[in-house]
Amino acid sequence: MTEHAICVVVNGEQRRLRVEARRTLADVIREDCALTGTHLGCEHGVCGACTVIVDGEAVRSCLMFAVQADGADIVTVEGLGGPDGTLSSVQDAFREEHGLQCGFCTPGFVVTVTQLLRENPDPTDDEIREGISGNLCRCTGYQGIVRAVRRASEAPGPDRPDRPGPPGPEGTR
Amino acid sequence: MKPAPFEYHAPESAADVVALLAEHADECKVLAGGQSLVPMLALRLTRFEHIVDLNRVDELAGITRTNGSLRVGAMTRQRAVERDPGVATVVPLLAAAVPCIGHTQIRNRGTIGGSLAHADPASELPAVALALGAELEIASATATRRVPAGEFFEGTWTTCLADEELLVAVHFPVWEGRCGFAFEEVARRSGDFALAGVATALEVDDDGLVQRSALGLLGMGGTPLRASAAEAAMVGRAPDASDLDEIAMLAVRDLDPPDDVHASSTYRKRVGAHLVRRTLTRALEEAGRS
Amino acid sequence: MTATEHTAGRFVGQSIKRREDPRLLTGAGSYVDDVVLPGMLHASFVRSDLARARITRIDVEAARALPGVHAVLIAADLNPGAGSRQPSMFQGDAVPSPCAPVPLLADADVRFVGDPVAIVIAQSRYLAEDGCELVEVEYDELPPIIDAELAITETEHLVHPELGSNVAMSVPTPADPTLDEIFASAAHVVRETLVQHRHTNVPMETRGVVAGYEPASGELEVSLSTQNPHEARQVCSRLTGVPEHRVRVVGADVGGGFGQKFFLGRDEQIVVAAAVKIGRVLKWIEDRRENLIASNHARADRITVEMAVDAEGHLLAARLDHLEDCGAYPVGGTGGVGPFVAMLFPGPYRLGRLGFVSTAVWTNTCGRGAYRGPWMLETVAREEMLDLVARAIGMDPLELRRRNVIRADELPFTTAMGMELDHITPAETLEQAVEIIGYDAFRAEQRVAFEQRGTLLGIGIGLYVEPTSMGSGSLGVETATVRVQPSGTVTVMLGTGSHGQGVETTMAQVVAEHLGVAIDDVVVVQGDTASSPFGGGTGGSRTAVVAGGATREASIEVRHKAVEIAAHLLEAAPEDLEVEDGRVFVRGTPTRGVEMSEIARVAYNSPAELPEGVAPSLEATVSYQAPPITWSNACHACTVEVDPDTGLVKVLRYVVSEDCGVMINPMIVEGQIAGGVAQGIGGVLYEHLVYDEYGTPLTTTFLDYLVPTATEVPVIEYGHVETRSPTPGGHKGMGEGGAIGSPPAVFNAVADALALRGAKVTAQPLTPTRILDALDAT
């Protein structure tokens, strides 16, 4: 089948790729860009583990073909924290509040929440739950996740959601 | 779960789209938001030799107020409609229904036209279009036509669109006068397909008597449905609570809703009636206040 | 979090933030699908779409000819010569009889929808799936056995013809005239048939494996989404014939399991066997549809319970008739859990006497597997029955429990089934849970709301004891190597298979506490058979007790040696020395001390400085054997509102009062409970695996199998009671408990609400349809 040349910016880095049309954006991010933080939990658009930001919107990357992303600006979980490994305030909040256990759904949540707080910096409790209801977690019962969103929304700073958080607390190594 | 191979086309004009549809006909499918089509491709429940991506056809997106109606381009994102304060003012029923569609991430990509053309009887927009008497603007390489919503939905996931036709836009009539609108659905979890839902629009006269009423039902049959008998029973009346009980029963009496793992047919009828009663109550109240 | 006195050491007992988190939060985790190796090929399965059929023809030529397809294997290619597919616990004399005759690939027939018939190996998963579509299979359809009740008496159509019966197991207790007499003379006898429905684990990461066989070296290297790397290694070796010392299994980051990945699944076994056959690296990542139809199912039970109660509500006796649906190919260790259900049925209550008959049947459905507390039907059945009994005799369900719950002064207590319960606090957790949730105030509110507005509020309790860290066979043993490096930092090697439990954190806490080093100086290495001692993996609520026990003992041994060396270097008596923050010093004179790094330097690089009789190096390997059972307990209490017009249920408040002994990390304990609670809410209200009468699964994607989201699970409130266990450190297991106590708590709350209208429910799931039907029936 035909391959299509596409040009995408992923986490600020321009990439030129050749992709078969039927390959999903999720697969191309994981394989061609070697960014395996974005995960596949269902491949039919329900679990949200594959969530990435495309041109400023949180989308399910398993429901887009990579070829559709030609010219797009994409942010994945790898692009949220600092290049030296410091956590963004959302990532840090998840850690503080035990918002993850096995970690498989976590990148999808972190991306969703980052975008959620950009659009709605001060969500109510209902808005938080509604806002993350498109992401499934099987380990945490959502307890730490909801607390993490609340905590991240209260974190100080003008550019809260993607501001790199404090240096890792005790035991970050 | 990977799709079967296809040739991909990314035209940039509606004219190019319909030319491709004319050329490839039933071997071809348009790709709008992808939130319904891509899962089906991934599960290999369906496949096409050609996929025509509509996402670069800018002319297909956009909301404009025309004479007496709101024209929504087929590729307008559900999220754009959700965020547009103008829509809430001129077509409140549409504004009420859109936030019920799935989740934020779905609405970021999903489109108004895509949802209508997909024609899932348990989805929100077909019932809204039906209730409001919307008109679907359709084009092919050789002709354009307008189809009222009542003639657009033919069966589960089936519309009157021919293989070479493209849904270009939907025109939602703006209801003037003393109107009330309400949309409610019952789903197992937040964002799920509705087990039953009702899109209600009414207009009353200065004496509070119903002038016109529209009840669009979702999840209650193989297509979105109008509860015509119930609608007719309301005209010229100012229904009270027990009238509404009667009207609600009338709305579902002759229906044969689906029976599946999520709900029984009886359940859907019962809850459908409940939602008819609820939405009518709210819509009458709103109309009475306006 | 409220707590009775709770142990908090410097590290053990603290909610230390997890060391796993930074890599998982930044997308730097390493799950099996992240493994990419040169020359790696991809597999996809052709699976039966019929529940029961003979394979009459299979043609793979078109598939083989597809460009990009490397190989297509069927039973004839792969099955001959294959070693045992059964887990280690079923080897030798321990093979349960009968054992489902599971082949690798389906051979002459298929026995459930999803049965793997061929494996297509190609350059990408996309191409492999294209290849699968080209494989032609023809079947002679046979009538499938789908209904477990009918399976018992069906003699013509057999799921496994070679076994001669659809009954896999039938265990009745002997006739018991005393029991009969109790029933005959009891003030009240209540009999109900309860149904728990088929649902399943659903880890967010599906199963997956990358298996690479290098013929030149004879080495088999397997990356696996697993809870139990050493078990998988043994199975891979037996199955393929590659000797165990040439097999390596690595479970790096694993995206959840809940029991599904404790044993090596059949599909993964096929991939490993295929990799050895073709001498290549082969990846298979299960997709979600496969996970829902072909991994394992669980919880499909019907149980009839009879309870004899005296006039004051004391539980005199019970009879159970339990039918367990095992599917076609149960996955190790289940199918046959029936007798254990009966043994645990008395729970934390003074039940006088028990008789049971336990039957397990094969059906042409996906095999039963372990799911978080595989025996938990005992709690579901007992707790639901208690509420039904209470309503039948006109007593509040809380009061009935209070009259029968085992009290502290009755311990140790021997149950009606001869199990000894000790170090448990069911009465205390019951009281704490109902206090936190405000039981009496809720009853008053419930009454008022119903009388004034017809609102249906309900409250439910689930009280249980959990048999954790069961010390049978290799599951009772864990070995820990605690190794101080020459620089003074510490590595701990464990045979666990962490998949969300934070073992890298909790075991580092144990080491830091007992060795006396800073927690940042400890790294836990686990999940890799090449670098870890033989172990039993992670599951069965065993980590805190068994791995924790071994880790603690090994740390203490190292500490002892370090102190010995330090004493020599400091010219002090060992008993006068303290160890803290990686420094050994004279008690009261902290300046007179020596760093662990110096002790280690001596131990490794300057052994001449060691005291007499002390060997070089600074490490210890200790194997700890846990006692047969370490009991933990908890009480779940839940309030709900049922909408009488829609049958929708809203969970209002959820409280768990738990006693798992000394908590290593309270934050992690609460997290484990929370996940289990969400699974209980999901199980009772939303999740259901449904087959039609032909054995075709109807719930094959997340569109139809409904997992709860953040809008379905409320804030969970916790109370903690701490009763030390007799095991090292005083810990108890608890990982499965959340999923044991929650289903009956939720069920009972809904049933309690419906009882306001005189409506009754006895079967799950409590869907909106079932609830409205129950209300309609009054």
PDB file of C-alpha atoms in Angstrom, chain A residues 1-2 4 20-22 24 27 31 40 42-46 48 51 54 57-60 62-65 67-71 108 112 119 130-131 133-136, chain B residues 1-9 31-36 38-39 41-44 49 51 53 55-56 79 83 99 102-109 189-191:
ATOM      1  CA  MET A   1       0.000   0.000   0.000  1.00  0.00           C
ATOM      2  CA  THR A   2       0.983   3.582  -0.641  1.00  0.00           C
ATOM      3  CA  HIS A   4       2.480   9.006   2.615  1.00  0.00           C
ATOM      4  CA  GLU A  20       0.996   3.749   5.415  1.00  0.00           C
ATOM      5  CA  ALA A  21      -2.417   5.388   5.569  1.00  0.00           C
ATOM      6  CA  ARG A  22      -4.031   2.835   7.823  1.00  0.00           C
ATOM      7  CA  THR A  24      -2.919   4.934  13.551  1.00  0.00           C
ATOM      8  CA  ASP A  27       1.144   3.355  16.489  1.00  0.00           C
ATOM      9  CA  GLU A  31       6.935   2.995  16.749  1.00  0.00           C
ATOM     10  CA  LEU A  40      -2.906   1.231  23.741  1.00  0.00           C
ATOM     11  CA  CYS A  42      -8.429  -0.791  23.719  1.00  0.00           C
ATOM     12  CA  GLU A  43      -7.827   0.601  20.213  1.00  0.00           C
ATOM     13  CA  HIS A  44     -11.481   1.487  19.892  1.00  0.00           C
ATOM     14  CA  GLY A  45     -11.628   4.868  21.480  1.00  0.00           C
ATOM     15  CA  VAL A  46     -12.967   4.200  24.956  1.00  0.00           C
ATOM     16  CA  GLY A  48      -8.235   7.014  26.817  1.00  0.00           C
ATOM     17  CA  THR A  51      -4.655  10.379  24.653  1.00  0.00           C
ATOM     18  CA  VAL A  54      -3.111  17.482  18.707  1.00  0.00           C
ATOM     19  CA  GLU A  57      -6.952  19.495  21.758  1.00  0.00           C
ATOM     20  CA  ALA A  58      -6.889  16.249  23.710  1.00  0.00           C
ATOM     21  CA  VAL A  59      -7.721  13.411  21.309  1.00  0.00           C
ATOM     22  CA  ARG A  60      -7.656   9.640  21.232  1.00  0.00           C
ATOM     23  CA  CYS A  62      -5.976   5.388  18.305  1.00  0.00           C
ATOM     24  CA  LEU A  63      -8.839   7.014  16.414  1.00  0.00           C
ATOM     25  CA  MET A  64      -6.701   9.116  14.121  1.00  0.00           C
ATOM     26  CA  PHE A  65      -4.566   7.941  11.277  1.00  0.00           C
ATOM     27  CA  VAL A  67      -1.476  10.545   7.849  1.00  0.00           C
ATOM     28  CA  GLN A  68      -4.190  12.864   9.139  1.00  0.00           C
ATOM     29  CA  ALA A  69      -1.681  14.523  11.436  1.00  0.00           C
ATOM     30  CA  ASP A  70       0.448  15.945   8.651  1.00  0.00           C
ATOM     31  CA  GLY A  71       1.326  19.479   9.683  1.00  0.00           C
ATOM     32  CA  GLY A 108      -3.478   9.221  29.083  1.00  0.00           C
ATOM     33  CA  THR A 112      -6.103  14.685  29.596  1.00  0.00           C
ATOM     34  CA  GLU A 119      -9.183  24.961  29.487  1.00  0.00           C
ATOM     35  CA  GLU A 130     -16.759  14.571  34.164  1.00  0.00           C
ATOM     36  CA  GLY A 131     -13.533  15.784  32.607  1.00  0.00           C
ATOM     37  CA  SER A 133     -14.661  10.215  32.687  1.00  0.00           C
ATOM     38  CA  GLY A 134     -13.285   9.489  29.235  1.00  0.00           C
ATOM     39  CA  ASN A 135     -10.264   7.746  30.752  1.00  0.00           C
ATOM     40  CA  LEU A 136     -10.398   4.329  32.399  1.00  0.00           C
TER      41      LEU A 136
ATOM     42  CA  MET B   1      -6.873  -4.534  16.272  1.00  0.00           C
ATOM     43  CA  LYS B   2      -5.618  -2.940  13.073  1.00  0.00           C
ATOM     44  CA  PRO B   3      -7.641  -1.785  10.069  1.00  0.00           C
ATOM     45  CA  ALA B   4      -7.491  -3.421   6.669  1.00  0.00           C
ATOM     46  CA  PRO B   5      -5.535  -1.500   4.040  1.00  0.00           C
ATOM     47  CA  PHE B   6      -7.086   1.390   2.095  1.00  0.00           C
ATOM     48  CA  GLU B   7      -6.135   4.163  -0.269  1.00  0.00           C
ATOM     49  CA  TYR B   8      -6.216   7.491   1.443  1.00  0.00           C
ATOM     50  CA  HIS B   9      -7.375  10.742  -0.115  1.00  0.00           C
ATOM     51  CA  LEU B  31     -13.847  10.117   7.187  1.00  0.00           C
ATOM     52  CA  ALA B  32     -15.135  12.931   9.376  1.00  0.00           C
ATOM     53  CA  GLY B  33     -14.307  12.902  13.127  1.00  0.00           C
ATOM     54  CA  GLY B  34     -13.467   9.223  13.035  1.00  0.00           C
ATOM     55  CA  GLN B  35     -14.911   8.549  16.483  1.00  0.00           C
ATOM     56  CA  SER B  36     -17.423   6.069  15.074  1.00  0.00           C
ATOM     57  CA  VAL B  38     -12.284   4.290  13.007  1.00  0.00           C
ATOM     58  CA  PRO B  39     -13.287   1.784  15.733  1.00  0.00           C
ATOM     59  CA  LEU B  41     -12.331  -0.107  10.770  1.00  0.00           C
ATOM     60  CA  ALA B  42     -10.015  -1.219  13.574  1.00  0.00           C
ATOM     61  CA  LEU B  43     -12.322  -4.077  14.527  1.00  0.00           C
ATOM     62  CA  ARG B  44     -12.574  -4.892  10.820  1.00  0.00           C
ATOM     63  CA  GLU B  49     -10.873   0.420  -0.587  1.00  0.00           C
ATOM     64  CA  ILE B  51     -11.106   6.546   2.569  1.00  0.00           C
ATOM     65  CA  ASP B  53     -10.650  12.384   4.618  1.00  0.00           C
ATOM     66  CA  ASN B  55     -10.734  17.105   7.632  1.00  0.00           C
ATOM     67  CA  ARG B  56      -8.924  19.361   5.197  1.00  0.00           C
ATOM     68  CA  ARG B  79     -16.836  20.846  20.619  1.00  0.00           C
ATOM     69  CA  ARG B  83     -18.463  26.284  23.012  1.00  0.00           C
ATOM     70  CA  PRO B  99     -22.538  17.984  25.838  1.00  0.00           C
ATOM     71  CA  GLY B 102     -19.519  10.889  24.741  1.00  0.00           C
ATOM     72  CA  HIS B 103     -16.620  12.649  26.373  1.00  0.00           C
ATOM     73  CA  THR B 104     -14.565  15.763  25.743  1.00  0.00           C
ATOM     74  CA  GLN B 105     -11.943  13.902  23.734  1.00  0.00           C
ATOM     75  CA  ILE B 106     -14.651  12.501  21.470  1.00  0.00           C
ATOM     76  CA  ARG B 107     -16.281  15.871  20.948  1.00  0.00           C
ATOM     77  CA  ASN B 108     -12.913  17.422  20.122  1.00  0.00           C
ATOM     78  CA  ARG B 109     -12.830  15.376  16.928  1.00  0.00           C
ATOM     79  CA  ARG B 189     -22.464   5.635  32.741  1.00  0.00           C
ATOM     80  CA  SER B 190     -21.653   9.224  31.987  1.00  0.00           C
ATOM     81  CA  GLY B 191     -21.010   9.555  28.260  1.00  0.00           C
TER      82      GLY B 191
END
